Amino acid sequence: METLKDYLEGAYRIRKIPTYIADRCTERKSTGHACQVCADICPQNIYPTGKRKRPIWDQCLKCGICSASCPSRCITVPSRKMESFLMAAARKGRLTIACENEGSGAKLSESCIAAVSWEQLAYAALREGVVISLRACGECSYETCKEVIEQNLNELRFFLGEEVYQERVTVLRAGEEYEAPAEEEAMSRRELFGFFSNLSVDTAFTMMPKIDNARDNGLLFRAMLRDAVAQKAADCEPADRPKYAVRLPHFTQNCYNCGYCVSACPNDALKFVQGENGFTVAVDVWKCTGCNLCKLRCRADGISGIVPMRVSTLGRVAVAKLPNHLCAVCGKPFPYGSDGDICKSCQAKKRNEAFKKRREERKLKRALEAEAAALAVTQEQSLEAEESELEQQAMEAEETVAEPQVVEAEKSAVKPQNAETELSSEDEE
């Protein structure tokens, strides 16, 4: 028969040591702030500070404190931690959680209560209730874990509400005792072994949530809480369904569906659903951890912050319905506050087209001017050629007229000479 450990390591790929999912880490995806929660909380300092490097898994104690403290849940729990929690939560009665140093025979003994996230506590509280023993924490010298425990209890109180918290959560401080009902009394070792080997494994299989892929392994406890809330809602009438307080991003009218927050979300919790007259902002509540990375990446003040909201389901809920703000030219969304109903890209294209048109006009004008100048030069040259030709013709005409006169003059000049010759010859005679 397949064991729960084999099922976890096969179907969910949950390893013996925590798994660090780098592409969901806010330290890697954020450019505005640094997150060093895992490095600050780890008792072995296996997570290096500064630039994110590979964790030193050889020194890991497999305590699971880092996975319970990570704000984006990018660190998965070890398979041993998941298995022990499922086995303990499958038992009847309230889930009792205590430190290993206390030795109180609790159903779930942890090396540190800080390794139990508020999602695990809420899941146990919704089932049959939870008892958290902090009696051994006063002797612990690790103050950071105490702060994490108090933060988890405050988050649990915030999620359940004061009334449900007082009803289903019991916190034992130093000197306090818990009187368990008869059905919750501790089992003998043989009874405990028989219970685990026969009933708890089969029950734990049915408790495992449905997730899309192994990338959501860090959100397994949140998915379990989602299923528990859905089961509670199914047992009630729609009007009587209990509501739970969560922290979700609050979208303003400045949001224009650019999609930067969707790409920035490390858990893929944000979805934009396009409609005919507008779009709807949907959030997968069980995936949203309130890391505030979407607000840091928003370029148009479309997200005012992470605010408390009350929901009846941890599935996908609509948090805002906003009108479309589309460009009249390209039809793409663009931010409010721009001049007119055209986006900056189209405005730039329009300016470039106008500039190109003016440049073509200037080019055509210069070409026409050059052509006109060339034509004027050609005309001037042709006029000069005609004038020179006319002058040449005039000179030739003058020469033609002058030639007979010169001939006659020569003839007339020759005649007197002949006459004198004749006269001189007559005189000689």
Coordinates of C-alpha atoms in Angstrom, one line a residue:
M1 CA 0.0 0.0 0.0
E2 CA 1.3 3.4 -0.9
T3 CA 2.2 5.4 2.2
L4 CA 1.4 9.1 2.7
K5 CA 5.0 9.9 2.5
D6 CA 5.3 8.2 -0.9
Y7 CA 2.2 10.0 -2.1
L8 CA 3.5 13.4 -1.0
E9 CA 6.9 12.8 -2.6
G10 CA 5.4 11.5 -5.8
A11 CA 2.2 13.5 -6.5
Y12 CA 3.3 16.8 -4.9
R13 CA 7.1 16.4 -5.2
I14 CA 7.5 17.4 -1.6
R15 CA 11.0 16.5 -0.6
K16 CA 12.6 15.7 2.7
I17 CA 14.1 19.1 2.9
P18 CA 12.3 22.4 2.1
T19 CA 12.2 23.4 -1.6
Y20 CA 13.1 27.0 -2.5
I21 CA 11.0 28.2 -5.5
A22 CA 13.1 31.0 -6.8
D23 CA 10.7 32.6 -9.3
R24 CA 8.1 33.2 -6.6
C25 CA 10.5 34.9 -4.2
T26 CA 9.8 38.6 -3.6
E27 CA 13.5 39.2 -3.2
R28 CA 14.1 38.1 -6.8
K29 CA 11.0 39.8 -8.3
S30 CA 11.1 43.0 -6.4
T31 CA 13.2 46.1 -7.3
G32 CA 11.9 48.4 -4.6
H33 CA 12.5 46.5 -1.3
A34 CA 14.5 43.6 0.1
C35 CA 13.0 40.6 1.9
Q36 CA 15.2 38.6 4.2
V37 CA 12.6 36.9 6.4
C38 CA 14.0 33.4 5.8
A39 CA 17.5 34.5 6.5
D40 CA 16.5 36.3 9.7
I41 CA 14.4 33.4 11.1
C42 CA 16.5 30.4 10.2
P43 CA 18.4 29.1 13.3
Q44 CA 21.1 27.6 11.2
N45 CA 21.6 30.6 8.8
I46 CA 21.3 28.4 5.7
Y47 CA 19.9 31.3 3.7
P48 CA 22.6 33.8 2.7
T49 CA 21.8 37.5 2.8
G50 CA 22.4 40.0 0.1
K51 CA 22.2 38.6 -3.4
R52 CA 20.1 35.4 -3.4
K53 CA 22.2 32.4 -3.6
R54 CA 21.6 28.6 -3.2
P55 CA 20.6 27.7 0.4
I56 CA 23.0 25.5 2.3
W57 CA 20.8 22.5 2.6
D58 CA 23.4 20.3 4.3
Q59 CA 23.0 22.4 7.5
C60 CA 19.1 22.4 7.4
L61 CA 17.4 21.0 10.5
K62 CA 14.1 20.5 8.5
C63 CA 12.3 22.4 11.2
G64 CA 10.0 24.2 8.7
I65 CA 10.2 27.6 10.4
C66 CA 11.2 29.3 7.1
S67 CA 8.3 27.9 5.1
A68 CA 5.8 29.1 7.8
S69 CA 7.4 32.6 8.0
C70 CA 7.9 33.3 4.2
P71 CA 5.5 36.1 3.2
S72 CA 5.2 34.8 -0.4
R73 CA 5.2 31.1 0.6
C74 CA 8.0 30.4 -1.8
I75 CA 9.5 27.7 0.5
T76 CA 7.7 24.4 0.7
V77 CA 7.5 22.4 3.9
P78 CA 9.5 19.1 4.3
S79 CA 7.5 15.9 3.6
R80 CA 7.9 14.8 7.3
K81 CA 6.3 18.0 8.5
M82 CA 3.4 17.7 6.1
E83 CA 2.9 14.0 6.9
S84 CA 2.9 14.6 10.7
F85 CA 0.5 17.5 10.4
L86 CA -2.0 15.5 8.3
M87 CA -1.8 12.5 10.6
A88 CA -2.4 14.7 13.6
A89 CA -5.2 16.7 12.0
A90 CA -7.0 13.5 10.9
R91 CA -7.6 12.4 14.5
K92 CA -10.8 13.2 16.3
G93 CA -11.1 16.2 18.6
R94 CA -9.2 19.4 18.8
L95 CA -5.7 19.4 17.4
T96 CA -3.2 20.0 20.3
I97 CA 0.1 21.5 19.3
A98 CA 3.0 21.8 21.7
C99 CA 6.8 22.1 21.7
E100 CA 8.9 19.0 21.8
N101 CA 10.6 20.3 25.0
E102 CA 7.3 20.4 26.8
G103 CA 6.6 16.6 26.6
S104 CA 2.9 17.0 27.1
G105 CA 1.8 14.2 24.8
A106 CA 0.2 16.6 22.3
K107 CA -1.1 15.2 19.0
L108 CA 1.4 17.4 17.1
S109 CA 4.8 18.0 18.7
E110 CA 7.1 20.5 16.9
S111 CA 10.6 21.5 17.4
C112 CA 9.2 25.1 17.5
I113 CA 5.6 26.3 17.4
A114 CA 6.8 29.0 14.9
A115 CA 7.0 26.1 12.3
V116 CA 3.2 25.9 12.3
S117 CA 1.8 28.6 10.0
W118 CA -1.4 30.5 10.7
E119 CA -3.0 28.7 7.7
Q120 CA -2.4 25.3 9.5
L121 CA -3.9 26.7 12.7
A122 CA -6.9 28.1 10.9
Y123 CA -7.4 24.8 9.1
A124 CA -7.4 22.9 12.4
A125 CA -9.7 25.5 14.0
L126 CA -12.3 25.1 11.2
R127 CA -12.3 21.4 11.5
E128 CA -12.7 20.8 15.2
G129 CA -10.6 23.4 17.0
V130 CA -7.0 23.8 18.0
V131 CA -5.1 24.0 21.3
I132 CA -1.8 25.8 21.1
S133 CA 0.5 25.3 24.1
L134 CA 3.1 28.0 24.6
R135 CA 4.1 26.9 28.1
A136 CA 7.6 26.0 27.1
C137 CA 8.2 29.2 25.1
G138 CA 9.1 31.1 28.2
E139 CA 12.2 29.0 28.6
C140 CA 13.3 29.4 25.0
S141 CA 16.1 31.9 24.2
Y142 CA 15.2 32.3 20.6
E143 CA 13.3 35.6 20.6
T144 CA 12.7 35.8 16.9
C145 CA 10.5 32.7 17.0
K146 CA 8.4 34.2 19.7
E147 CA 7.7 37.2 17.5
V148 CA 6.7 34.9 14.6
I149 CA 4.3 32.9 16.9
E150 CA 2.6 36.1 18.1
Q151 CA 2.3 37.3 14.5
N152 CA 0.7 33.9 13.5
L153 CA -1.8 34.1 16.4
N154 CA -2.7 37.7 15.4
E155 CA -3.2 36.7 11.8
L156 CA -5.3 33.7 13.0
R157 CA -7.5 36.0 15.1
F158 CA -7.8 38.4 12.2
F159 CA -8.9 35.7 9.8
L160 CA -11.4 33.9 12.0
G161 CA -12.8 36.9 13.8
E162 CA -13.0 37.4 17.5
E163 CA -16.1 35.3 18.1
V164 CA -14.9 32.2 16.2
Y165 CA -11.4 32.6 17.6
Q166 CA -12.6 32.5 21.2
E167 CA -14.8 29.5 20.4
R168 CA -12.3 27.3 18.5
V169 CA -8.8 28.4 19.5
T170 CA -7.2 27.9 22.9
V171 CA -3.8 29.3 23.7
L172 CA -2.1 27.9 26.8
R173 CA 0.5 30.2 28.5
A174 CA 2.8 29.4 31.4
G175 CA 0.9 27.8 34.2
E176 CA -2.3 27.1 32.3
E177 CA -3.8 23.7 31.8
Y178 CA -6.1 22.2 29.2
E179 CA -8.8 19.7 30.2
A180 CA -9.5 17.6 27.1
P181 CA -12.9 15.9 26.8
A182 CA -13.1 12.2 27.1
E183 CA -13.0 11.6 23.3
E184 CA -9.8 13.7 23.1
E185 CA -7.9 11.8 25.8
A186 CA -4.4 10.6 24.8
M187 CA -4.2 7.2 23.2
S188 CA -1.9 4.5 24.2
R189 CA 1.1 3.7 22.1
R190 CA -0.6 0.6 20.6
E191 CA -3.8 2.5 20.0
L192 CA -1.9 5.4 18.4
F193 CA 0.0 3.0 16.1
G194 CA -3.2 1.2 15.1
F195 CA -5.0 4.4 14.4
F196 CA -2.2 5.8 12.3
S197 CA -1.7 2.6 10.3
N198 CA -5.3 2.0 9.6
L199 CA -7.4 5.1 9.6
S200 CA -5.3 8.3 9.5
V201 CA -3.5 7.6 6.3
D202 CA -6.7 7.0 4.4
T203 CA -8.3 10.1 6.0
A204 CA -5.2 12.1 5.3
F205 CA -5.3 11.2 1.6
T206 CA -8.8 12.7 1.4
M207 CA -7.6 15.9 3.2
M208 CA -5.0 16.7 0.5
P209 CA -6.0 19.7 -1.6
K210 CA -6.2 19.9 -5.4
I211 CA -3.6 22.1 -7.0
D212 CA -2.8 22.9 -10.6
N213 CA 0.9 22.1 -10.6
A214 CA 3.8 21.4 -8.3
R215 CA 4.8 25.0 -8.4
D216 CA 2.0 25.7 -5.8
N217 CA 3.5 23.3 -3.3
G218 CA 4.4 26.2 -1.1
L219 CA 0.7 27.0 -0.9
L220 CA -0.5 23.5 0.1
F221 CA -1.6 24.6 3.5
R222 CA -3.4 27.6 2.0
A223 CA -5.1 25.2 -0.5
M224 CA -6.1 23.0 2.4
L225 CA -7.6 26.0 4.2
R226 CA -9.4 26.9 0.9
D227 CA -11.0 23.5 0.8
A228 CA -12.0 23.6 4.5
V229 CA -13.7 27.0 3.9
A230 CA -15.5 25.6 0.9
Q231 CA -16.7 22.7 2.9
K232 CA -18.0 25.0 5.6
A233 CA -19.8 27.1 3.0
A234 CA -21.4 23.9 1.4
D235 CA -22.9 23.0 4.8
C236 CA -24.6 26.3 5.2
E237 CA -27.3 28.3 3.3
P238 CA -25.9 31.0 1.0
A239 CA -27.1 33.7 3.4
D240 CA -25.7 32.0 6.5
R241 CA -22.2 31.3 5.1
P242 CA -19.5 32.6 7.4
K243 CA -17.1 35.2 6.3
Y244 CA -13.4 35.5 6.9
A245 CA -11.1 38.5 7.0
V246 CA -8.3 38.5 4.5
R247 CA -5.9 41.2 3.1
L248 CA -6.3 41.8 -0.6
P249 CA -5.1 44.6 -3.0
H250 CA -7.5 47.5 -3.3
F251 CA -7.8 48.8 -6.9
T252 CA -8.7 52.4 -7.7
Q253 CA -10.3 54.1 -10.7
N254 CA -6.7 54.8 -12.0
C255 CA -6.4 51.2 -12.9
Y256 CA -6.6 50.8 -16.7
N257 CA -5.7 47.1 -17.1
C258 CA -2.0 47.4 -18.1
G259 CA -1.2 44.0 -16.6
Y260 CA 2.0 45.0 -14.8
C261 CA 0.6 43.8 -11.4
V262 CA -0.4 40.5 -12.9
S263 CA 3.2 39.9 -14.2
A264 CA 4.6 41.0 -10.9
C265 CA 2.5 38.8 -8.6
P266 CA 4.8 35.9 -7.4
N267 CA 1.9 33.6 -6.9
D268 CA -0.2 34.3 -10.0
A269 CA -3.1 35.4 -7.8
L270 CA -4.3 38.3 -10.0
K271 CA -6.5 37.9 -13.1
F272 CA -8.1 40.5 -15.3
V273 CA -11.3 39.4 -17.0
Q274 CA -12.3 41.6 -20.0
G275 CA -16.0 42.4 -20.5
E276 CA -18.0 44.4 -23.1
N277 CA -18.0 47.7 -21.3
G278 CA -15.2 47.2 -18.8
F279 CA -13.0 44.7 -17.0
T280 CA -13.1 42.8 -13.7
V281 CA -10.2 42.4 -11.4
A282 CA -10.3 38.9 -9.8
V283 CA -8.0 37.6 -7.1
D284 CA -7.4 34.0 -6.1
V285 CA -7.6 34.6 -2.4
W286 CA -5.8 31.4 -1.4
K287 CA -2.9 32.4 -3.5
C288 CA -2.7 36.1 -2.4
T289 CA -0.3 36.4 0.5
G290 CA -0.4 40.2 0.8
C291 CA 3.2 40.7 -0.2
N292 CA 2.4 44.2 -1.6
L293 CA 4.5 43.6 -4.7
C294 CA 1.6 44.4 -7.0
K295 CA 1.4 47.9 -5.5
L296 CA 5.1 48.5 -5.8
R297 CA 5.0 47.6 -9.5
C298 CA 1.9 49.6 -10.4
R299 CA 2.7 52.5 -12.7
A300 CA -0.5 54.5 -12.4
D301 CA -1.4 54.4 -8.7
G302 CA -4.1 51.9 -9.6
I303 CA -3.6 50.0 -6.3
S304 CA -3.9 52.0 -3.1
G305 CA -2.6 49.2 -0.9
I306 CA -3.4 45.9 0.8
V307 CA -6.6 46.4 2.8
P308 CA -8.7 44.0 4.9
M309 CA -11.7 42.4 3.2
R310 CA -14.3 39.9 4.3
V311 CA -15.0 37.0 1.9
S312 CA -17.0 33.8 2.1
T313 CA -14.6 31.8 -0.1
L314 CA -10.9 31.6 -0.6
G315 CA -11.3 30.8 -4.3
R316 CA -11.5 33.4 -7.0
V317 CA -13.4 36.6 -6.0
A318 CA -14.0 39.9 -7.8
V319 CA -12.4 42.9 -6.0
A320 CA -13.1 45.6 -8.6
K321 CA -15.2 46.3 -11.7
L322 CA -13.7 49.2 -13.7
P323 CA -14.6 50.8 -17.1
N324 CA -12.4 50.4 -20.1
H325 CA -10.0 53.2 -21.0
L326 CA -9.0 52.4 -24.5
C327 CA -7.1 54.3 -27.1
A328 CA -9.4 55.6 -29.9
V329 CA -6.7 54.7 -32.5
C330 CA -5.1 51.4 -31.5
G331 CA -7.8 50.2 -29.0
K332 CA -5.2 49.3 -26.3
P333 CA -5.7 50.4 -22.6
F334 CA -3.8 53.5 -21.6
P335 CA -3.5 55.5 -18.3
Y336 CA -5.8 58.2 -17.2
G337 CA -4.6 61.8 -17.2
S338 CA -3.4 61.7 -20.8
D339 CA -4.4 64.5 -23.2
G340 CA -7.4 63.4 -25.2
D341 CA -8.5 59.9 -25.9
I342 CA -5.3 58.8 -27.6
C343 CA -2.5 56.9 -25.8
K344 CA 1.0 58.3 -25.7
S345 CA 2.3 55.7 -28.3
C346 CA -0.3 56.8 -30.8
Q347 CA 0.3 60.4 -30.0
A348 CA 4.0 59.9 -30.7
K349 CA 3.1 58.0 -33.9
K350 CA 0.8 60.9 -34.8
R351 CA 3.6 63.4 -34.1
N352 CA 6.1 61.3 -36.1
E353 CA 3.7 61.1 -39.0
A354 CA 3.1 64.9 -38.9
F355 CA 6.8 65.5 -38.7
K356 CA 7.4 63.1 -41.6
K357 CA 4.7 64.8 -43.6
R358 CA 6.2 68.2 -43.0
R359 CA 9.6 66.8 -43.8
E360 CA 8.3 65.4 -47.1
E361 CA 6.6 68.7 -47.8
R362 CA 9.8 70.6 -47.2
K363 CA 11.7 68.0 -49.3
L364 CA 9.1 68.4 -52.1
K365 CA 9.3 72.2 -51.8
R366 CA 13.1 72.2 -52.0
A367 CA 12.9 69.9 -55.0
L368 CA 10.4 72.2 -56.7
E369 CA 12.6 75.2 -55.9
A370 CA 15.6 73.4 -57.2
E371 CA 13.7 72.4 -60.3
A372 CA 12.5 76.0 -60.8
A373 CA 16.0 77.3 -60.3
A374 CA 17.3 74.8 -62.8
L375 CA 14.6 75.8 -65.2
A376 CA 15.4 79.5 -64.7
V377 CA 19.1 78.8 -65.3
T378 CA 18.2 76.8 -68.4
Q379 CA 15.9 79.5 -69.7
E380 CA 18.6 82.1 -69.0
Q381 CA 21.1 80.0 -70.8
S382 CA 18.8 79.6 -73.7
L383 CA 18.2 83.3 -73.8
E384 CA 21.9 84.0 -73.7
A385 CA 22.3 81.5 -76.5
E386 CA 19.6 83.1 -78.5
E387 CA 21.1 86.5 -77.9
S388 CA 24.5 85.4 -78.9
E389 CA 23.0 83.7 -81.9
L390 CA 21.2 86.9 -82.8
E391 CA 24.4 88.9 -82.3
Q392 CA 26.2 86.5 -84.5
Q393 CA 23.5 86.7 -87.1
A394 CA 23.6 90.5 -86.9
M395 CA 27.4 90.6 -87.2
E396 CA 27.2 88.3 -90.2
A397 CA 24.5 90.5 -91.7
E398 CA 26.7 93.6 -91.2
E399 CA 29.6 91.8 -92.7
T400 CA 27.5 90.7 -95.7
V401 CA 26.3 94.3 -96.2
A402 CA 29.8 95.7 -95.8
E403 CA 31.5 93.4 -98.4
P404 CA 29.9 95.0 -101.6
Q405 CA 30.9 98.5 -100.3
V406 CA 34.4 97.4 -99.8
V407 CA 34.5 95.9 -103.3
E408 CA 33.1 99.0 -104.9
A409 CA 35.5 101.1 -102.8
E410 CA 38.4 99.0 -104.0
K411 CA 37.1 99.3 -107.5
S412 CA 36.8 103.0 -107.2
A413 CA 40.2 103.2 -105.8
V414 CA 41.6 101.1 -108.7
K415 CA 39.9 103.2 -111.4
P416 CA 41.7 106.5 -110.5
Q417 CA 44.9 104.8 -110.5
N418 CA 44.2 103.4 -113.9
A419 CA 43.2 106.8 -115.1
E420 CA 46.4 108.4 -113.8
T421 CA 48.3 105.6 -115.5
E422 CA 46.5 106.3 -118.7
L423 CA 47.2 110.1 -118.3
S424 CA 50.8 109.5 -117.6
S425 CA 51.1 107.3 -120.7
E426 CA 49.4 109.9 -122.8
D427 CA 51.7 112.6 -121.5
E428 CA 54.6 110.5 -122.5
E429 CA 53.4 110.2 -125.9

